[in-house]
Coordinates of C-alpha atoms in Angstrom, one line a residue:
X1 CA -24.7 -10.3 -4.6
X2 CA -24.0 -8.1 -7.7
X3 CA -21.7 -5.2 -6.9
X4 CA -22.1 -2.6 -9.6
X5 CA -19.2 -0.2 -8.7
X6 CA -17.7 1.9 -6.0
X7 CA -20.3 4.6 -5.2
X8 CA -18.5 6.8 -2.7
X9 CA -15.3 7.1 -0.7
X10 CA -15.5 8.4 2.9
X11 CA -12.4 10.4 3.9
X12 CA -11.7 10.9 7.6
X13 CA -10.4 14.3 8.5
X14 CA -9.9 16.6 11.5
X15 CA -11.6 19.5 9.6
X16 CA -14.2 18.8 6.9
X17 CA -14.2 22.3 5.4
X18 CA -10.4 22.4 5.0
X19 CA -10.4 18.9 3.5
X20 CA -13.2 19.6 1.1
X21 CA -11.5 22.8 -0.1
X22 CA -8.1 21.0 -0.5
X23 CA -9.6 18.2 -2.6
X24 CA -11.6 20.7 -4.7
X25 CA -8.6 23.1 -5.2
X26 CA -5.8 20.5 -5.7
X27 CA -7.6 18.0 -7.9
X28 CA -10.2 20.3 -9.4
X29 CA -13.1 18.2 -8.2
X30 CA -16.6 19.6 -8.6
X31 CA -19.2 20.0 -5.8
X32 CA -22.0 17.4 -6.1
X33 CA -25.0 19.4 -7.5
X34 CA -27.3 17.4 -5.2
X35 CA -25.1 17.9 -2.1
X36 CA -22.5 20.7 -2.2
X37 CA -20.9 19.2 0.9
X38 CA -19.7 16.3 -1.3
X39 CA -17.3 16.3 -4.2
X40 CA -17.4 14.2 -7.4
X41 CA -14.6 12.4 -9.2
X42 CA -16.0 10.9 -12.3
X43 CA -18.9 8.7 -11.0
X44 CA -17.5 8.4 -7.5
X45 CA -18.5 10.8 -4.7
X46 CA -16.0 11.9 -2.0
X47 CA -17.6 12.4 1.4
X48 CA -15.8 13.8 4.5
X49 CA -16.3 13.1 8.2
X50 CA -14.7 14.1 11.5
X51 CA -14.4 10.9 13.6
X52 CA -13.3 12.9 16.6
X53 CA -16.7 14.6 16.8
X54 CA -18.1 11.1 17.3
X55 CA -15.6 10.2 20.0
X56 CA -13.5 8.1 17.6
X57 CA -9.7 8.6 17.4
X58 CA -8.6 10.1 14.1
X59 CA -6.0 8.0 12.2
X60 CA -4.8 8.9 8.7
X61 CA -5.5 6.4 5.9
X62 CA -2.0 5.4 4.9
X63 CA -3.3 2.9 2.3
X64 CA -5.1 5.6 0.4
X65 CA -7.3 5.4 -2.6
X66 CA -6.5 6.0 -6.3
X67 CA -7.6 8.6 -8.8
X68 CA -6.9 7.8 -12.4
X69 CA -5.1 10.6 -14.4
X70 CA -4.3 10.9 -18.1
X71 CA -0.6 11.9 -17.6
X72 CA 1.4 11.0 -14.4
X73 CA 4.3 13.4 -15.0
X74 CA 1.9 16.3 -15.7
X75 CA -0.1 15.5 -12.6
X76 CA 3.1 15.3 -10.5
X77 CA 4.2 18.6 -11.8
X78 CA 0.9 20.2 -10.9
X79 CA 1.0 18.8 -7.4
X80 CA 4.5 20.2 -7.0
X81 CA 3.4 23.6 -8.3
X82 CA 0.6 23.6 -5.7
X83 CA 3.0 22.7 -2.9
X84 CA 1.4 19.2 -2.2
X85 CA 3.7 16.8 -0.4
X86 CA 4.6 13.8 -2.6
X87 CA 5.6 10.8 -0.6
X88 CA 6.2 8.2 -3.3
X89 CA 6.3 7.5 -7.0
X90 CA 6.7 4.2 -8.8
X91 CA 5.9 1.7 -11.5
X92 CA 4.0 -1.4 -10.3
X93 CA 4.4 -3.3 -13.6
X94 CA 0.8 -2.5 -14.3
X95 CA 0.6 1.3 -13.8
X96 CA 2.6 4.3 -13.0
X97 CA 1.7 6.2 -9.9
X98 CA 2.4 9.1 -7.6
X99 CA 1.4 9.1 -3.9
X100 CA 0.7 12.4 -2.1
X101 CA -0.9 13.2 1.2
X102 CA -3.7 15.5 2.1
X103 CA -3.6 18.0 5.1
X104 CA -4.5 15.1 7.4
X105 CA -1.8 12.8 6.0
X106 CA -4.3 10.6 4.2
X107 CA -2.6 9.0 1.2
X108 CA -4.0 9.8 -2.2
X109 CA -2.7 7.9 -5.2
X110 CA -2.7 9.3 -8.7
X111 CA -2.2 6.5 -11.3
X112 CA -2.3 5.7 -14.9
X113 CA -2.6 2.0 -16.0
X114 CA -0.5 1.1 -19.0
X115 CA -1.0 -2.7 -19.1
X116 CA -4.3 -3.9 -20.5
X117 CA -6.7 -5.7 -18.3
X118 CA -6.5 -9.4 -19.0

């Protein structure tokens, strides 16, 4: 098997419209020109679904997923200006990161790697 890359991230939510608007407005993500219900982050697509509409209990993703930014401190300041809840910040020894949560308390990690890949 030859995995080429991550193609999309599916985000569970209680309200697709609210979540899509939040990710678009907070992170400045563009609507996918082929499907305006999806957003794009670089070459990765963000999709949204409501598990409760399928009889599945909603549970926030506390592990999250990471979006690479060019400046962690500037990104953190922008989140704070927008009133986004920040739940963590740290240096892993490989990258600096800030962790925030979306309206459904799904974790979103903003990070910047500073150590070269080996």
